[in-house]
XYZ file of C-alpha atoms in Angstrom:
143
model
C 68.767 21.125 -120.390
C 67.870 21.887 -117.035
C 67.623 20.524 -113.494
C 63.854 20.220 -113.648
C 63.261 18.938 -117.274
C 61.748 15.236 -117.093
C 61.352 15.141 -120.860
C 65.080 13.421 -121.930
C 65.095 10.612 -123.471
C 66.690 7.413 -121.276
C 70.635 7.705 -122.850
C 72.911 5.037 -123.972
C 75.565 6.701 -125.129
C 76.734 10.451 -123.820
C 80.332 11.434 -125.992
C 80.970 15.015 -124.939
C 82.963 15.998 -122.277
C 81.847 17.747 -119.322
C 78.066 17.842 -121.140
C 75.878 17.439 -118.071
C 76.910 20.019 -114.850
C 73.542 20.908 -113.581
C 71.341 17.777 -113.817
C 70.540 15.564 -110.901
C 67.900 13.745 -112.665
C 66.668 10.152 -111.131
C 66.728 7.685 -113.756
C 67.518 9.515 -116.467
C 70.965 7.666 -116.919
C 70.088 3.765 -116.024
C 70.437 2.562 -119.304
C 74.029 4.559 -120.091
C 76.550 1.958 -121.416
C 79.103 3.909 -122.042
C 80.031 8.269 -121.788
C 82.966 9.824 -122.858
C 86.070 10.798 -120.918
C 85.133 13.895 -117.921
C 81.005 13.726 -119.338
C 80.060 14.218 -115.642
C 83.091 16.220 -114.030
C 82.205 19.164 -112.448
C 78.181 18.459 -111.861
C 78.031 19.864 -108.492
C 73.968 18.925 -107.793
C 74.286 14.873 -108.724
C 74.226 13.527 -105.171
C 73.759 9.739 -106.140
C 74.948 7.881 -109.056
C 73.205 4.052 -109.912
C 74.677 2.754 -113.638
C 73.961 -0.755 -113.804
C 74.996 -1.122 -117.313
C 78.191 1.029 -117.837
C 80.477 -1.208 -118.880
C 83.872 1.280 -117.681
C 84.092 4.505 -116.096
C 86.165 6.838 -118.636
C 89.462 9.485 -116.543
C 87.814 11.873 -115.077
C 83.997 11.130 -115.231
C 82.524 12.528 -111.871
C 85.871 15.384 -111.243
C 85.173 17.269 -108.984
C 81.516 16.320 -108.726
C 81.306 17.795 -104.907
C 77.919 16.583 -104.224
C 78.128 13.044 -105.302
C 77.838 11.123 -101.812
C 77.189 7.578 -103.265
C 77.999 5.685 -106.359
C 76.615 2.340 -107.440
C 78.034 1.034 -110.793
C 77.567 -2.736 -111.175
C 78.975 -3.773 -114.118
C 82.453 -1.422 -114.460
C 85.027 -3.119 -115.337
C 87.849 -0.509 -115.054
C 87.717 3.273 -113.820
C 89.881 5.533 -115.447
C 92.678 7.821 -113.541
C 90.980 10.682 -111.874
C 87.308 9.607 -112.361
C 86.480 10.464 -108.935
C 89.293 13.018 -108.276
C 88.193 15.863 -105.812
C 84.844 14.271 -105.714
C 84.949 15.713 -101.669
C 81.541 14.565 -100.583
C 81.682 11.063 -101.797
C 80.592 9.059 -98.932
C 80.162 5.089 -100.419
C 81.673 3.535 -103.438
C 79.961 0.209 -104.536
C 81.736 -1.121 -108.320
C 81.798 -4.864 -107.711
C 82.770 -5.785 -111.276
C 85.652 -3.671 -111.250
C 88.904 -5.573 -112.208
C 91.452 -2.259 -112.846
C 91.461 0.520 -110.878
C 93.665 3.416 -112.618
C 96.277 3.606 -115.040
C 98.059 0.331 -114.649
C 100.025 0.633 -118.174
C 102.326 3.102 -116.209
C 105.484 1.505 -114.029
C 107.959 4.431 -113.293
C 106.158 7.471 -111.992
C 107.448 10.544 -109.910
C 105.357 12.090 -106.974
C 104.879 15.454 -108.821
C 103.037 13.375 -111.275
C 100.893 11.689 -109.021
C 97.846 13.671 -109.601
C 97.634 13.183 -113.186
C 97.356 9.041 -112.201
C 95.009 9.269 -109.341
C 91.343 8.125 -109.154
C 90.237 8.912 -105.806
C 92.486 11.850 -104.800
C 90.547 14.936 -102.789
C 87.577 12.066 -101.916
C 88.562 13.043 -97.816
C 85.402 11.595 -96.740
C 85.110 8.134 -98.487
C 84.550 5.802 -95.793
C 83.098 2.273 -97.603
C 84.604 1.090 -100.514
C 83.003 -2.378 -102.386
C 85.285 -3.361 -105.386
C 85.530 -7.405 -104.366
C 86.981 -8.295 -107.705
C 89.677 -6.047 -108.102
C 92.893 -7.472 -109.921
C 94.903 -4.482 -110.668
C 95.298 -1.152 -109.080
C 97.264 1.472 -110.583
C 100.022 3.517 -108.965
C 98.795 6.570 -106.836
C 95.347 5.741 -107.537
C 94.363 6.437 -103.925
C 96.812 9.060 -103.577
């Protein structure tokens, strides 16, 4: 696949990790429901991400995306620990469905383990953040 093929089928389901690094294709992913863990991390030409129908965002889905500027994912209802770790350009974060941010299974944690549990690590130049239904939030998630 390649940045400027406009033949893929619209995707439901993507399992494999780290499977798309070079696409930044508009619409292409609308109708995802569901990827496996790190499918997007390390895609450095995705500036914008809209998934209306993923229903969670899997650890470490957009790593170290560095283009990603703004992600719009209505119906997540958890993000996984370092889905947007590193993820430097990312500007505006809009999940309002989102109940669980991080791993909040884990109580007793030490600081040299803190990157392993956090989501939004590295992301130096988030500025807006929309999650308005947020229950839980895992430790060092915005570490």
């Amino acid at each position: 696949m390649t940045s400027t093929d406009r033949s893929l089928p619209m995707f439901k389901t993507i399992a494999a990790t780290g499977v798309v690094k070079n696409l930044n294709l508009v619409n292409t992913f609308l109708a995802l429901t569901q990827f496996g863990e790190g499918a997007f991390s390390g895609c450095t030409v995705m500036t914008t991400v809209t998934l209306p129908e993923l229903g969670s965002i899997p650890a470490k889905a957009f790593k170290g995306d560095t283009s990603l500027t703004t992600v719009s994912i209505a119906n997540a209802e958890s993000i996984g620990v370092q889905a947007f770790q590193n993820c430097s350009g990312l500007i505006e974060l809009s999940i309002p469905a989102v109940t669980i941010v991080g791993d909040v299974e884990t109580v007793a944690l030490n600081a040299e383990d803190s990157g392993d549990y956090s989501v939004f690590s590295g992301c130096s130049k988030l500025k807006k953040v929309s999650m308005p239904k947020v229950e839980r939030i895992g430790a060092f998630a915005f570490y």
